[in-house]
Amino acid sequence: GGGGVGEASLSDLLFSQDTLPELPDAYQAFQQGVSRQLARQRPRLGEELLVEALQRQMDEGAADAGAHRHVLAALAPWVAALHLPHIAAAGRAERLLKSLYFVTYFRRRAASRD
């Protein structure tokens, strides 16, 4: 098992500098820190979490481009923790790879329209 996000780790994320960060920056840093921590502690969730989150990113009406960037940044530790040979050996790589490809395609297309 692993522990939860404790007060010490939260304060380290939010108050690591002499000055307090802007709220959106602190929120994003917190999201990314928690995502990194969960990806390390619960790596078995990664494949399903990524497929679900990436499929939601392809929904044109889901959120603005800024929100998509924040979500994709928070997913980076999950992508880094993937072990594609094991996923491929289990016959599940196609779904994950398609999700990664299509979110890249749809986000790039959306960015070119903005």
Short mmCIF file of N, CA, C and O in Angstrom, two decimals:
data_model
loop_
_atom_site.label_atom_id
_atom_site.label_comp_id
_atom_site.label_asym_id
_atom_site.label_seq_id
_atom_site.Cartn_x
_atom_site.Cartn_y
_atom_site.Cartn_z
N GLY A 1 0.83 -1.19 0.00
CA GLY A 1 0.00 0.00 0.00
C GLY A 1 0.86 1.22 0.00
O GLY A 1 2.02 1.18 0.27
N GLY A 2 0.31 2.33 -0.26
CA GLY A 2 1.01 3.60 -0.18
C GLY A 2 0.18 4.56 0.62
O GLY A 2 -1.01 4.37 0.79
N GLY A 3 0.80 5.57 1.11
CA GLY A 3 0.08 6.56 1.89
C GLY A 3 -0.62 7.56 1.02
O GLY A 3 -0.44 7.58 -0.19
N GLY A 4 -1.42 8.37 1.61
CA GLY A 4 -2.10 9.42 0.88
C GLY A 4 -1.22 10.64 0.79
O GLY A 4 -0.06 10.64 1.19
N VAL A 5 -1.78 11.68 0.27
CA VAL A 5 -1.06 12.95 0.18
C VAL A 5 -1.15 13.60 1.55
O VAL A 5 -2.23 13.94 2.01
N GLY A 6 -0.04 13.72 2.23
CA GLY A 6 -0.04 14.27 3.58
C GLY A 6 0.08 15.78 3.57
O GLY A 6 0.34 16.40 2.55
N GLU A 7 -0.06 16.36 4.73
CA GLU A 7 0.03 17.81 4.84
C GLU A 7 1.43 18.30 4.48
O GLU A 7 1.58 19.33 3.86
N ALA A 8 2.45 17.54 4.86
CA ALA A 8 3.82 17.96 4.57
C ALA A 8 4.05 18.02 3.06
O ALA A 8 4.62 18.97 2.56
N SER A 9 3.62 17.00 2.33
CA SER A 9 3.85 17.02 0.89
C SER A 9 3.03 18.11 0.21
O SER A 9 3.48 18.70 -0.75
N LEU A 10 1.83 18.38 0.70
CA LEU A 10 1.02 19.44 0.13
C LEU A 10 1.68 20.79 0.37
O LEU A 10 1.80 21.60 -0.54
N SER A 11 2.15 21.03 1.58
CA SER A 11 2.80 22.31 1.84
C SER A 11 4.10 22.43 1.07
O SER A 11 4.46 23.52 0.63
N ASP A 12 4.83 21.32 0.89
CA ASP A 12 6.05 21.36 0.07
C ASP A 12 5.72 21.78 -1.36
O ASP A 12 6.45 22.55 -1.97
N LEU A 13 4.63 21.26 -1.89
CA LEU A 13 4.23 21.61 -3.25
C LEU A 13 3.82 23.07 -3.36
O LEU A 13 4.16 23.75 -4.31
N LEU A 14 3.06 23.53 -2.40
CA LEU A 14 2.48 24.87 -2.49
C LEU A 14 3.40 25.98 -1.99
O LEU A 14 3.33 27.09 -2.47
N PHE A 15 4.22 25.68 -1.00
CA PHE A 15 4.99 26.73 -0.35
C PHE A 15 6.49 26.48 -0.42
O PHE A 15 7.22 26.71 0.52
N SER A 16 6.96 26.00 -1.56
CA SER A 16 8.37 25.64 -1.69
C SER A 16 9.26 26.86 -1.93
O SER A 16 10.46 26.74 -1.90
N GLN A 17 8.67 28.03 -2.15
CA GLN A 17 9.46 29.24 -2.38
C GLN A 17 9.17 30.24 -1.26
O GLN A 17 8.29 30.05 -0.46
N ASP A 18 9.95 31.32 -1.24
CA ASP A 18 9.76 32.35 -0.22
C ASP A 18 8.44 33.08 -0.37
O ASP A 18 7.86 33.54 0.61
N THR A 19 7.98 33.24 -1.60
CA THR A 19 6.72 33.93 -1.83
C THR A 19 5.65 32.93 -2.23
O THR A 19 5.96 31.88 -2.79
N LEU A 20 4.44 33.24 -1.94
CA LEU A 20 3.33 32.37 -2.31
C LEU A 20 3.09 32.46 -3.82
O LEU A 20 3.10 33.55 -4.38
N PRO A 21 2.86 31.33 -4.47
CA PRO A 21 2.59 31.37 -5.90
C PRO A 21 1.18 31.88 -6.17
O PRO A 21 0.34 31.92 -5.28
N GLU A 22 0.95 32.29 -7.40
CA GLU A 22 -0.40 32.65 -7.81
C GLU A 22 -1.28 31.41 -7.68
O GLU A 22 -0.82 30.30 -7.88
N LEU A 23 -2.55 31.61 -7.37
CA LEU A 23 -3.44 30.48 -7.14
C LEU A 23 -3.50 29.50 -8.31
O LEU A 23 -3.36 28.29 -8.09
N PRO A 24 -3.68 29.94 -9.57
CA PRO A 24 -3.70 28.96 -10.67
C PRO A 24 -2.40 28.16 -10.76
O PRO A 24 -2.42 26.97 -11.03
N ASP A 25 -1.26 28.81 -10.53
CA ASP A 25 0.03 28.11 -10.56
C ASP A 25 0.13 27.10 -9.44
O ASP A 25 0.61 25.99 -9.63
N ALA A 26 -0.33 27.47 -8.25
CA ALA A 26 -0.30 26.56 -7.12
C ALA A 26 -1.22 25.37 -7.36
O ALA A 26 -0.86 24.22 -7.06
N TYR A 27 -2.37 25.63 -7.92
CA TYR A 27 -3.32 24.55 -8.21
C TYR A 27 -2.73 23.58 -9.23
O TYR A 27 -2.79 22.36 -9.06
N GLN A 28 -2.13 24.11 -10.28
CA GLN A 28 -1.52 23.26 -11.30
C GLN A 28 -0.35 22.48 -10.72
O GLN A 28 -0.20 21.28 -10.99
N ALA A 29 0.48 23.11 -9.91
CA ALA A 29 1.61 22.41 -9.28
C ALA A 29 1.10 21.30 -8.37
O ALA A 29 1.68 20.20 -8.33
N PHE A 30 0.03 21.58 -7.65
CA PHE A 30 -0.57 20.56 -6.77
C PHE A 30 -1.07 19.38 -7.60
O PHE A 30 -0.78 18.22 -7.29
N GLN A 31 -1.80 19.66 -8.69
CA GLN A 31 -2.32 18.59 -9.55
C GLN A 31 -1.18 17.73 -10.10
O GLN A 31 -1.26 16.50 -10.09
N GLN A 32 -0.15 18.38 -10.58
CA GLN A 32 0.96 17.64 -11.17
C GLN A 32 1.72 16.84 -10.11
O GLN A 32 2.13 15.70 -10.35
N GLY A 33 1.87 17.40 -8.93
CA GLY A 33 2.54 16.68 -7.84
C GLY A 33 1.75 15.46 -7.39
O GLY A 33 2.32 14.38 -7.19
N VAL A 34 0.45 15.62 -7.24
CA VAL A 34 -0.39 14.49 -6.85
C VAL A 34 -0.38 13.43 -7.95
O VAL A 34 -0.31 12.23 -7.66
N SER A 35 -0.43 13.85 -9.19
CA SER A 35 -0.40 12.91 -10.30
C SER A 35 0.90 12.11 -10.29
O SER A 35 0.89 10.89 -10.47
N ARG A 36 2.04 12.78 -10.09
CA ARG A 36 3.32 12.08 -10.02
C ARG A 36 3.33 11.06 -8.88
O ARG A 36 3.77 9.92 -9.03
N GLN A 37 2.81 11.50 -7.73
CA GLN A 37 2.79 10.63 -6.55
C GLN A 37 1.89 9.41 -6.79
O GLN A 37 2.27 8.28 -6.49
N LEU A 38 0.72 9.63 -7.35
CA LEU A 38 -0.19 8.51 -7.62
C LEU A 38 0.36 7.57 -8.69
O LEU A 38 0.19 6.35 -8.60
N ALA A 39 1.01 8.12 -9.71
CA ALA A 39 1.59 7.28 -10.76
C ALA A 39 2.66 6.36 -10.18
O ALA A 39 2.79 5.21 -10.62
N ARG A 40 3.40 6.85 -9.20
CA ARG A 40 4.41 6.02 -8.54
C ARG A 40 3.77 4.99 -7.62
O ARG A 40 4.20 3.84 -7.55
N GLN A 41 2.75 5.41 -6.88
CA GLN A 41 2.14 4.53 -5.87
C GLN A 41 1.14 3.53 -6.45
O GLN A 41 0.94 2.47 -5.88
N ARG A 42 0.48 3.88 -7.53
CA ARG A 42 -0.56 3.02 -8.11
C ARG A 42 -0.35 2.82 -9.61
O ARG A 42 -1.22 3.13 -10.42
N PRO A 43 0.80 2.30 -10.02
CA PRO A 43 1.09 2.19 -11.46
C PRO A 43 0.10 1.31 -12.22
O PRO A 43 -0.09 1.50 -13.42
N ARG A 44 -0.55 0.38 -11.57
CA ARG A 44 -1.49 -0.50 -12.26
C ARG A 44 -2.72 0.25 -12.77
O ARG A 44 -3.41 -0.23 -13.66
N LEU A 45 -2.99 1.42 -12.22
CA LEU A 45 -4.12 2.22 -12.68
C LEU A 45 -3.82 2.96 -13.98
O LEU A 45 -4.73 3.43 -14.65
N GLY A 46 -2.56 3.07 -14.32
CA GLY A 46 -2.13 3.94 -15.41
C GLY A 46 -2.79 3.71 -16.75
O GLY A 46 -3.27 4.65 -17.38
N GLU A 47 -2.83 2.47 -17.18
CA GLU A 47 -3.36 2.19 -18.52
C GLU A 47 -4.82 2.61 -18.64
O GLU A 47 -5.20 3.34 -19.56
N GLU A 48 -5.65 2.16 -17.72
CA GLU A 48 -7.08 2.51 -17.77
C GLU A 48 -7.31 4.00 -17.57
O GLU A 48 -8.13 4.61 -18.24
N LEU A 49 -6.58 4.57 -16.64
CA LEU A 49 -6.70 6.01 -16.38
C LEU A 49 -6.35 6.80 -17.63
O LEU A 49 -7.07 7.73 -18.01
N LEU A 50 -5.27 6.44 -18.29
CA LEU A 50 -4.85 7.15 -19.50
C LEU A 50 -5.87 7.02 -20.62
O LEU A 50 -6.21 8.02 -21.25
N VAL A 51 -6.34 5.81 -20.87
CA VAL A 51 -7.30 5.63 -21.96
C VAL A 51 -8.54 6.47 -21.69
O VAL A 51 -9.03 7.18 -22.58
N GLU A 52 -9.05 6.41 -20.48
CA GLU A 52 -10.26 7.18 -20.15
C GLU A 52 -10.02 8.68 -20.27
O GLU A 52 -10.79 9.41 -20.90
N ALA A 53 -8.94 9.16 -19.68
CA ALA A 53 -8.65 10.60 -19.71
C ALA A 53 -8.38 11.09 -21.13
O ALA A 53 -8.84 12.16 -21.52
N LEU A 54 -7.64 10.31 -21.90
CA LEU A 54 -7.33 10.71 -23.27
C LEU A 54 -8.58 10.72 -24.14
O LEU A 54 -8.75 11.62 -24.97
N GLN A 55 -9.46 9.76 -23.94
CA GLN A 55 -10.71 9.77 -24.70
C GLN A 55 -11.54 10.99 -24.36
O GLN A 55 -12.16 11.61 -25.23
N ARG A 56 -11.56 11.38 -23.11
CA ARG A 56 -12.29 12.59 -22.71
C ARG A 56 -11.67 13.84 -23.29
O ARG A 56 -12.36 14.82 -23.55
N GLN A 57 -10.35 13.84 -23.50
CA GLN A 57 -9.67 14.99 -24.10
C GLN A 57 -10.08 15.20 -25.55
O GLN A 57 -9.94 16.28 -26.08
N MET A 58 -10.57 14.17 -26.19
CA MET A 58 -10.96 14.28 -27.60
C MET A 58 -12.35 14.89 -27.76
O MET A 58 -12.74 15.23 -28.87
N ASP A 59 -13.08 15.04 -26.69
CA ASP A 59 -14.41 15.63 -26.75
C ASP A 59 -14.25 17.13 -27.01
O ASP A 59 -13.70 17.85 -26.19
N GLU A 60 -14.71 17.57 -28.16
CA GLU A 60 -14.55 18.97 -28.57
C GLU A 60 -15.13 19.97 -27.56
O GLU A 60 -14.60 21.03 -27.37
N GLY A 61 -16.23 19.62 -26.93
CA GLY A 61 -16.87 20.55 -26.00
C GLY A 61 -16.47 20.38 -24.56
O GLY A 61 -17.04 21.00 -23.68
N ALA A 62 -15.46 19.55 -24.29
CA ALA A 62 -15.12 19.21 -22.91
C ALA A 62 -14.61 20.41 -22.12
O ALA A 62 -15.02 20.62 -20.99
N ALA A 63 -13.71 21.17 -22.66
CA ALA A 63 -13.12 22.30 -21.93
C ALA A 63 -12.31 23.14 -22.90
O ALA A 63 -12.12 22.76 -24.06
N ASP A 64 -11.82 24.25 -22.41
CA ASP A 64 -11.00 25.10 -23.27
C ASP A 64 -9.59 24.52 -23.40
O ASP A 64 -9.20 23.59 -22.70
N ALA A 65 -8.82 25.07 -24.31
CA ALA A 65 -7.48 24.55 -24.59
C ALA A 65 -6.58 24.62 -23.37
O ALA A 65 -5.76 23.73 -23.16
N GLY A 66 -6.71 25.64 -22.55
CA GLY A 66 -5.90 25.76 -21.33
C GLY A 66 -6.14 24.61 -20.38
O GLY A 66 -5.20 24.03 -19.82
N ALA A 67 -7.39 24.25 -20.21
CA ALA A 67 -7.72 23.12 -19.34
C ALA A 67 -7.17 21.83 -19.90
O ALA A 67 -6.66 20.98 -19.17
N HIS A 68 -7.25 21.67 -21.20
CA HIS A 68 -6.69 20.47 -21.84
C HIS A 68 -5.19 20.38 -21.59
O HIS A 68 -4.67 19.30 -21.29
N ARG A 69 -4.49 21.49 -21.71
CA ARG A 69 -3.04 21.49 -21.47
C ARG A 69 -2.73 21.07 -20.04
O ARG A 69 -1.80 20.31 -19.80
N HIS A 70 -3.51 21.55 -19.07
CA HIS A 70 -3.29 21.19 -17.67
C HIS A 70 -3.52 19.70 -17.44
O HIS A 70 -2.76 19.05 -16.73
N VAL A 71 -4.58 19.18 -18.03
CA VAL A 71 -4.88 17.75 -17.88
C VAL A 71 -3.77 16.92 -18.52
O VAL A 71 -3.27 15.96 -17.92
N LEU A 72 -3.37 17.27 -19.72
CA LEU A 72 -2.31 16.52 -20.40
C LEU A 72 -1.00 16.59 -19.62
O LEU A 72 -0.28 15.60 -19.52
N ALA A 73 -0.70 17.74 -19.03
CA ALA A 73 0.52 17.85 -18.21
C ALA A 73 0.43 16.94 -16.99
O ALA A 73 1.43 16.31 -16.61
N ALA A 74 -0.75 16.84 -16.39
CA ALA A 74 -0.92 15.97 -15.23
C ALA A 74 -0.86 14.49 -15.61
O ALA A 74 -0.57 13.64 -14.77
N LEU A 75 -1.12 14.16 -16.87
CA LEU A 75 -1.05 12.77 -17.32
C LEU A 75 0.37 12.33 -17.66
O LEU A 75 0.63 11.12 -17.79
N ALA A 76 1.29 13.27 -17.80
CA ALA A 76 2.66 12.93 -18.20
C ALA A 76 3.31 11.87 -17.31
O ALA A 76 3.94 10.94 -17.83
N PRO A 77 3.19 11.93 -15.99
CA PRO A 77 3.81 10.87 -15.17
C PRO A 77 3.22 9.49 -15.43
O PRO A 77 3.92 8.48 -15.33
N TRP A 78 1.95 9.45 -15.78
CA TRP A 78 1.31 8.16 -16.08
C TRP A 78 1.84 7.59 -17.39
O TRP A 78 2.07 6.38 -17.50
N VAL A 79 2.04 8.46 -18.38
CA VAL A 79 2.60 8.01 -19.65
C VAL A 79 4.03 7.52 -19.42
O VAL A 79 4.43 6.46 -19.93
N ALA A 80 4.80 8.26 -18.65
CA ALA A 80 6.19 7.88 -18.38
C ALA A 80 6.29 6.55 -17.66
O ALA A 80 7.25 5.80 -17.85
N ALA A 81 5.30 6.24 -16.83
CA ALA A 81 5.33 5.00 -16.04
C ALA A 81 4.85 3.77 -16.81
O ALA A 81 4.99 2.65 -16.33
N LEU A 82 4.28 3.98 -17.99
CA LEU A 82 3.79 2.84 -18.77
C LEU A 82 4.93 1.91 -19.16
O LEU A 82 6.04 2.35 -19.45
N HIS A 83 4.62 0.64 -19.20
CA HIS A 83 5.57 -0.33 -19.73
C HIS A 83 4.90 -1.00 -20.92
O HIS A 83 4.20 -2.01 -20.78
N LEU A 84 5.07 -0.39 -22.08
CA LEU A 84 4.37 -0.81 -23.29
C LEU A 84 4.60 -2.27 -23.67
O LEU A 84 3.66 -2.93 -24.12
N PRO A 85 5.80 -2.83 -23.50
CA PRO A 85 5.94 -4.25 -23.85
C PRO A 85 4.99 -5.18 -23.09
O PRO A 85 4.45 -6.12 -23.66
N HIS A 86 4.75 -4.89 -21.80
CA HIS A 86 3.80 -5.71 -21.03
C HIS A 86 2.38 -5.52 -21.54
O HIS A 86 1.62 -6.48 -21.64
N ILE A 87 2.04 -4.30 -21.87
CA ILE A 87 0.69 -4.00 -22.37
C ILE A 87 0.50 -4.66 -23.73
O ILE A 87 -0.54 -5.26 -24.00
N ALA A 88 1.52 -4.59 -24.57
CA ALA A 88 1.45 -5.22 -25.89
C ALA A 88 1.36 -6.74 -25.78
O ALA A 88 0.58 -7.38 -26.49
N ALA A 89 2.13 -7.32 -24.86
CA ALA A 89 2.11 -8.77 -24.68
C ALA A 89 0.73 -9.26 -24.22
O ALA A 89 0.33 -10.37 -24.54
N ALA A 90 0.03 -8.39 -23.50
CA ALA A 90 -1.33 -8.74 -23.03
C ALA A 90 -2.38 -8.43 -24.09
O ALA A 90 -3.57 -8.66 -23.86
N GLY A 91 -1.97 -7.89 -25.24
CA GLY A 91 -2.90 -7.61 -26.33
C GLY A 91 -3.73 -6.35 -26.15
O GLY A 91 -4.77 -6.20 -26.76
N ARG A 92 -3.26 -5.43 -25.32
CA ARG A 92 -4.04 -4.22 -25.05
C ARG A 92 -3.39 -2.94 -25.58
O ARG A 92 -3.87 -1.85 -25.34
N ALA A 93 -2.32 -3.05 -26.31
CA ALA A 93 -1.57 -1.86 -26.74
C ALA A 93 -2.34 -1.02 -27.76
O ALA A 93 -2.23 0.21 -27.75
N GLU A 94 -3.09 -1.64 -28.63
CA GLU A 94 -3.75 -0.90 -29.71
C GLU A 94 -4.67 0.19 -29.17
O GLU A 94 -4.64 1.33 -29.64
N ARG A 95 -5.47 -0.13 -28.18
CA ARG A 95 -6.41 0.85 -27.61
C ARG A 95 -5.67 2.04 -27.00
O ARG A 95 -6.03 3.20 -27.22
N LEU A 96 -4.62 1.76 -26.26
CA LEU A 96 -3.85 2.83 -25.64
C LEU A 96 -3.13 3.67 -26.68
O LEU A 96 -3.17 4.91 -26.65
N LEU A 97 -2.48 3.03 -27.64
CA LEU A 97 -1.76 3.77 -28.67
C LEU A 97 -2.70 4.61 -29.53
O LEU A 97 -2.37 5.74 -29.89
N LYS A 98 -3.87 4.07 -29.84
CA LYS A 98 -4.86 4.87 -30.59
C LYS A 98 -5.28 6.09 -29.80
O LYS A 98 -5.42 7.18 -30.35
N SER A 99 -5.49 5.92 -28.49
CA SER A 99 -5.87 7.06 -27.65
C SER A 99 -4.78 8.13 -27.66
O SER A 99 -5.07 9.32 -27.78
N LEU A 100 -3.53 7.70 -27.51
CA LEU A 100 -2.42 8.66 -27.54
C LEU A 100 -2.33 9.37 -28.88
O LEU A 100 -2.13 10.58 -28.95
N TYR A 101 -2.48 8.61 -29.96
CA TYR A 101 -2.42 9.21 -31.29
C TYR A 101 -3.56 10.20 -31.51
O TYR A 101 -3.34 11.33 -31.94
N PHE A 102 -4.77 9.76 -31.24
CA PHE A 102 -5.91 10.61 -31.56
C PHE A 102 -5.99 11.85 -30.69
O PHE A 102 -6.39 12.91 -31.17
N VAL A 103 -5.61 11.77 -29.43
CA VAL A 103 -5.64 12.99 -28.61
C VAL A 103 -4.59 13.97 -29.15
O VAL A 103 -4.83 15.18 -29.19
N THR A 104 -3.46 13.46 -29.61
CA THR A 104 -2.45 14.33 -30.22
C THR A 104 -3.02 14.99 -31.48
O THR A 104 -2.90 16.20 -31.69
N TYR A 105 -3.66 14.19 -32.31
CA TYR A 105 -4.24 14.70 -33.56
C TYR A 105 -5.33 15.73 -33.27
O TYR A 105 -5.31 16.83 -33.83
N PHE A 106 -6.28 15.41 -32.39
CA PHE A 106 -7.39 16.32 -32.11
C PHE A 106 -6.93 17.59 -31.41
O PHE A 106 -7.40 18.68 -31.72
N ARG A 107 -6.02 17.49 -30.46
CA ARG A 107 -5.52 18.68 -29.76
C ARG A 107 -4.73 19.56 -30.70
O ARG A 107 -4.81 20.76 -30.65
N ARG A 108 -3.96 18.96 -31.59
CA ARG A 108 -3.18 19.74 -32.55
C ARG A 108 -4.12 20.47 -33.51
O ARG A 108 -3.92 21.63 -33.83
N ARG A 109 -5.14 19.76 -33.98
CA ARG A 109 -6.12 20.37 -34.87
C ARG A 109 -6.86 21.51 -34.18
O ARG A 109 -7.05 22.58 -34.75
N ALA A 110 -7.22 21.30 -32.92
CA ALA A 110 -7.92 22.35 -32.16
C ALA A 110 -7.01 23.54 -31.94
O ALA A 110 -7.45 24.69 -32.02
N ALA A 111 -5.74 23.30 -31.68
CA ALA A 111 -4.78 24.39 -31.46
C ALA A 111 -4.58 25.21 -32.73
O ALA A 111 -4.43 26.43 -32.66
N SER A 112 -4.63 24.58 -33.87
CA SER A 112 -4.44 25.32 -35.12
C SER A 112 -5.65 26.19 -35.44
O SER A 112 -5.52 27.17 -36.16
N ARG A 113 -6.81 25.85 -34.89
CA ARG A 113 -8.01 26.67 -35.09
C ARG A 113 -8.05 27.86 -34.14
O ARG A 113 -8.67 28.86 -34.43
N ASP A 114 -7.38 27.77 -32.99
CA ASP A 114 -7.42 28.84 -31.99
C ASP A 114 -6.57 30.02 -32.36
O ASP A 114 -5.77 30.18 -33.07
#
